[in-house]
Coordinates of C-alpha atoms in Angstrom, one line a residue:
M203 CA -14.1 -8.0 10.7
A204 CA -12.3 -11.2 9.8
L205 CA -8.5 -11.0 10.0
D206 CA -6.0 -13.4 8.5
G207 CA -3.1 -15.0 10.3
C208 CA -0.7 -12.0 10.0
G209 CA -3.4 -9.6 11.2
L210 CA -4.2 -11.7 14.2
V211 CA -0.5 -12.0 15.1
C212 CA 0.0 -8.3 15.0
K213 CA -3.2 -7.8 17.1
Y214 CA -1.9 -10.1 19.8
I215 CA 1.5 -8.5 19.8
L216 CA 0.0 -5.1 20.3
L217 CA -2.1 -6.4 23.2
L218 CA 1.0 -7.9 24.9
F219 CA 2.9 -4.7 24.3
N220 CA 0.2 -2.6 25.7
L221 CA -0.1 -4.8 28.8
I222 CA 3.6 -4.4 29.5
F223 CA 3.5 -0.7 28.8
A224 CA 0.4 -0.4 31.1
V225 CA 2.2 -2.1 34.0
L226 CA 5.2 0.3 33.6
G227 CA 3.0 3.3 33.2
F228 CA 1.0 2.5 36.4
A229 CA 4.3 1.9 38.3
L230 CA 5.9 5.2 37.2
L231 CA 2.7 7.2 37.7
G232 CA 2.0 5.7 41.2
L233 CA 5.6 6.3 42.4
G234 CA 5.5 9.9 41.1
L235 CA 2.1 10.7 42.7
W236 CA 3.2 9.1 45.9
L237 CA 6.4 11.1 46.0
R238 CA 4.4 14.2 45.1
F239 CA 1.6 14.0 47.7
S240 CA 3.2 12.0 50.5
D241 CA 3.2 13.8 53.9
N242 CA 7.0 13.7 54.1
T243 CA 7.7 15.0 50.6
R244 CA 4.8 17.4 50.1
P245 CA 6.6 20.3 51.9
I246 CA 9.5 20.1 49.3
F247 CA 7.1 21.2 46.6
E248 CA 5.7 24.1 48.7
I249 CA 9.1 25.7 49.1
N250 CA 9.7 28.0 46.1
A251 CA 13.5 27.8 46.5
L252 CA 13.3 24.0 45.8
N253 CA 11.0 24.1 42.9
S254 CA 13.9 23.7 40.5
S255 CA 15.6 21.0 42.5
T256 CA 16.5 17.6 40.9
F257 CA 14.1 15.8 43.2
V258 CA 11.1 18.0 42.1
L259 CA 12.0 17.7 38.4
G260 CA 12.4 14.0 38.8
V261 CA 9.0 13.5 40.4
I262 CA 7.4 15.7 37.7
L263 CA 9.1 13.6 35.0
L264 CA 7.8 10.3 36.6
I265 CA 4.2 11.6 36.6
A266 CA 4.4 12.9 33.1
L267 CA 6.0 9.8 31.7
G268 CA 3.6 7.5 33.4
T269 CA 0.6 9.6 32.2
V270 CA 1.9 9.5 28.6
M271 CA 2.4 5.8 28.7
L272 CA -1.1 5.2 30.0
V273 CA -2.6 7.4 27.3
V274 CA -0.8 5.6 24.6
V275 CA -1.9 2.2 26.0
T276 CA -5.5 3.3 26.2
V277 CA -5.5 4.4 22.6
G278 CA -3.7 1.3 21.5
D279 CA -5.9 -1.1 23.3
Y280 CA -9.1 0.6 22.0
G281 CA -7.8 0.4 18.5
A282 CA -6.6 -3.2 18.7
C283 CA -9.6 -4.7 20.6
S284 CA -12.3 -2.9 18.7
E285 CA -10.4 -2.9 15.4
K286 CA -10.9 0.8 14.8
K287 CA -8.7 2.2 12.1
Y288 CA -8.6 5.8 13.2
A289 CA -7.5 4.8 16.8
L290 CA -4.7 2.7 15.3
Q291 CA -3.6 5.6 13.2
V292 CA -3.4 7.9 16.3
F293 CA -1.6 5.1 18.2
S294 CA 0.9 4.8 15.4
V295 CA 1.6 8.5 15.5
L296 CA 2.1 8.4 19.3
L297 CA 4.5 5.4 19.0
F298 CA 6.5 7.2 16.4
I299 CA 6.9 10.3 18.6
L300 CA 7.9 8.1 21.6
A301 CA 10.4 6.1 19.5
V302 CA 12.1 9.3 18.3
A303 CA 12.1 10.7 21.9
E304 CA 13.6 7.6 23.3
T305 CA 16.4 7.7 20.7
V306 CA 17.1 11.4 21.3
V307 CA 17.2 10.9 25.1
G308 CA 19.6 8.0 24.7
V309 CA 22.0 10.1 22.6
L310 CA 21.8 13.0 25.0
A311 CA 22.3 10.8 28.0
Y312 CA 25.5 9.4 26.3
T313 CA 26.7 12.9 25.3
W314 CA 26.1 14.5 28.7
R315 CA 26.7 11.3 30.8
E316 CA 28.6 13.2 33.5
E317 CA 25.9 15.8 34.0
V318 CA 23.2 13.1 34.0
G319 CA 25.1 11.1 36.6
M320 CA 25.3 14.1 38.9
R321 CA 21.6 14.7 38.6
V322 CA 20.8 11.1 39.4
V323 CA 23.1 11.3 42.4
E324 CA 21.3 14.4 43.6
F325 CA 17.9 12.6 43.2
Y326 CA 19.2 9.7 45.2
T327 CA 20.6 11.9 47.9
S328 CA 17.2 13.6 48.3
I329 CA 15.4 10.3 48.8
Y330 CA 18.2 9.1 51.2
T331 CA 17.9 12.3 53.3
L332 CA 14.1 12.0 53.4
F333 CA 14.2 8.5 54.7
A334 CA 17.0 9.2 57.2
V335 CA 15.0 12.1 58.7
S336 CA 11.4 10.7 58.5
G337 CA 11.8 6.9 58.3
D338 CA 8.8 6.7 56.0
A339 CA 8.1 3.1 55.0
G340 CA 7.2 4.0 51.4
I341 CA 10.5 5.9 50.9
G342 CA 12.3 3.0 52.5
V343 CA 10.8 0.6 49.9
T344 CA 12.0 2.9 47.1
L345 CA 15.5 3.2 48.6
M346 CA 15.6 -0.6 49.1
F347 CA 14.8 -1.1 45.4
I348 CA 17.6 1.3 44.4
H349 CA 20.1 -0.4 46.7
K350 CA 19.3 -3.9 45.4
M351 CA 19.3 -2.8 41.8
L352 CA 22.7 -1.1 42.1
H353 CA 24.0 -3.4 44.9
C354 CA 25.2 -0.4 47.0
C355 CA 24.6 0.8 50.6
G356 CA 23.8 4.4 51.3
V357 CA 26.4 7.3 51.1
T358 CA 29.0 5.8 53.4
G359 CA 28.9 2.1 52.6
V360 CA 29.9 1.1 56.2
T361 CA 27.3 -1.2 57.6
L362 CA 27.8 -0.2 61.2
L363 CA 27.7 3.6 60.5
E364 CA 25.1 3.7 57.7
A365 CA 21.9 5.4 58.8
V366 CA 19.8 3.4 56.2
S367 CA 21.6 0.0 56.6
Q368 CA 18.2 -1.8 56.9
T369 CA 17.6 -1.0 53.3
C370 CA 20.9 -2.3 52.1
P371 CA 21.2 -5.6 50.1
E372 CA 22.8 -8.8 51.4
P373 CA 26.6 -8.8 51.2
K374 CA 28.2 -11.0 48.5
S375 CA 31.6 -11.4 50.2
F376 CA 33.2 -11.3 53.6
F377 CA 34.5 -7.7 53.0
E378 CA 31.1 -6.4 52.2
N379 CA 30.0 -7.3 55.7
I380 CA 32.2 -4.4 56.8
A381 CA 31.8 -2.0 53.9
M382 CA 29.8 -2.0 50.7
P383 CA 30.1 0.3 47.6
T384 CA 28.5 3.7 48.1
C385 CA 25.5 4.5 46.0
P386 CA 26.7 7.9 44.7
G387 CA 30.0 6.3 43.6
V388 CA 28.2 3.4 41.9
I389 CA 25.8 5.8 40.1
T390 CA 28.7 8.0 38.9
D391 CA 30.8 5.1 37.7
F392 CA 27.8 3.5 36.1
F393 CA 27.1 6.6 33.9
N394 CA 30.8 7.1 33.2
S395 CA 31.8 3.6 32.3
N396 CA 28.5 2.2 31.0
A397 CA 27.3 5.2 29.0
P398 CA 27.2 3.1 25.8
M399 CA 25.0 0.5 27.5
V400 CA 22.7 3.3 28.8
M401 CA 22.3 4.6 25.3
G402 CA 21.7 1.1 24.0
I403 CA 18.9 0.6 26.5
F404 CA 17.2 3.8 25.3
I405 CA 17.7 2.9 21.7
G406 CA 16.6 -0.7 22.3
T407 CA 13.4 0.6 23.8
G408 CA 12.9 2.8 20.8
A409 CA 13.4 -0.3 18.6
L410 CA 10.6 -2.1 20.5
L411 CA 8.4 0.9 19.9
I412 CA 9.2 0.7 16.2
I413 CA 8.2 -3.0 16.2
A414 CA 4.9 -2.1 17.8
L415 CA 4.5 0.7 15.3
I416 CA 5.0 -1.7 12.4
C417 CA 2.5 -4.1 13.9
S418 CA 0.0 -1.3 14.2
M419 CA 0.4 -0.2 10.6
I420 CA 0.0 -3.8 9.4
L421 CA -3.1 -4.3 11.5
N422 CA -4.5 -1.0 10.2
Q423 CA -3.8 -2.1 6.6
K424 CA -5.5 -5.5 7.1
L425 CA -8.6 -3.8 8.5
H426 CA -8.7 -1.5 5.5
V427 CA -8.5 -4.4 3.1
S428 CA -11.1 -6.4 5.0
S429 CA -13.6 -3.5 5.1
S430 CA -13.1 -2.7 1.3
S431 CA -13.4 -6.3 0.0
P432 CA -16.8 -7.1 -1.7
Q433 CA -19.3 -9.2 0.2
Y434 CA -21.2 -12.1 -1.4
I435 CA -24.5 -13.8 -0.9
M436 CA -24.7 -17.5 -1.7
L437 CA -28.0 -18.5 -3.3
T438 CA -29.2 -22.0 -3.8
N439 CA -31.8 -23.5 -6.2
A440 CA -34.2 -24.3 -3.4
A441 CA -37.8 -23.5 -4.4
P442 CA -39.3 -20.5 -2.6
S443 CA -42.2 -21.2 -0.3
L444 CA -45.6 -20.3 -1.8
P445 CA -48.7 -19.3 0.1
N446 CA -51.1 -22.1 0.9
V447 CA -54.2 -21.4 -1.1
S448 CA -56.3 -23.8 0.8
Q449 CA -55.5 -22.1 4.1
H450 CA -56.0 -18.5 2.9
G451 CA -58.8 -19.2 0.6
H452 CA -57.6 -16.9 -2.2
V453 CA -54.5 -15.4 -3.5
S454 CA -54.4 -11.6 -4.0
S455 CA -54.1 -10.6 -7.6
L456 CA -51.7 -8.2 -8.9
N457 CA -52.5 -5.1 -10.8
P458 CA -51.4 -5.5 -14.4
D459 CA -49.7 -2.2 -14.3
Q460 CA -48.0 -3.0 -11.1
E461 CA -44.4 -4.4 -11.4
P462 CA -43.9 -7.7 -9.8
A463 CA -41.4 -8.0 -6.9
L464 CA -37.8 -8.4 -7.8
F465 CA -36.7 -12.0 -7.8
T466 CA -33.0 -13.1 -8.1
P467 CA -32.6 -15.6 -10.9
L468 CA -31.4 -19.0 -9.9
T469 CA -29.3 -21.3 -12.0
E470 CA -30.9 -24.8 -12.2
G471 CA -28.8 -27.4 -10.5
N472 CA -26.1 -24.9 -9.5
I473 CA -25.4 -22.2 -6.9
T474 CA -25.5 -18.6 -8.1
V475 CA -23.3 -16.0 -6.4
V476 CA -24.7 -12.4 -6.4
Q477 CA -22.3 -9.6 -5.6
T478 CA -23.8 -6.9 -3.3

């Protein structure tokens, strides 16, 4: 179906949004599956006493969030690329649910910032312990990412004593060559002092989802208008081709009672538009 400028812009915005969402979804799902089925972390899920630990719940949350994001992306890409109205309607409903969930999570994270900070510290401590005991390269990459993002170094901060010093970031000052901020302390301070920013990140993500929702609704409306608009056939006054009598030898006669074929009248010298 032909789309005008606004419809095309919304279509490309949705494709870009789905591309970013797909990358994040694959990253979260891949990290969650790797932490779930890695040889070093699988025993944690086989111990009943640890089934309610923060690490287990965090891994399950990563897998669930990545899966939901990929499902939403699949529906959105199908609806935008193939221009299917029903797929776009389902995509809009999913975006609305995710936007509401993002806003609620942001408000809850701000309200229970101390509890959330403690849970994140427990999750970090679990990964830290796993790497210190097993030395798994994959866990080391995850730990290095956390250290560089928060600019911290393990649970002690002392470079010479830290068991995971190889995953710590480069020091920014002379004193950081001796000791760097500890990650549990940085995480706790981050949630206590930057709780409004954390809530703003969640609400901002919800706002992006709302923008994608609006684009999806506009594209759906444009497709509805395009499919319901009348189609026209342009007819010219060119004379229809007649059978060559000399070649066929005769022209079949019509039964007087038989109605002739339906011909569309043509306006001489003009173009006639017939609505179908």
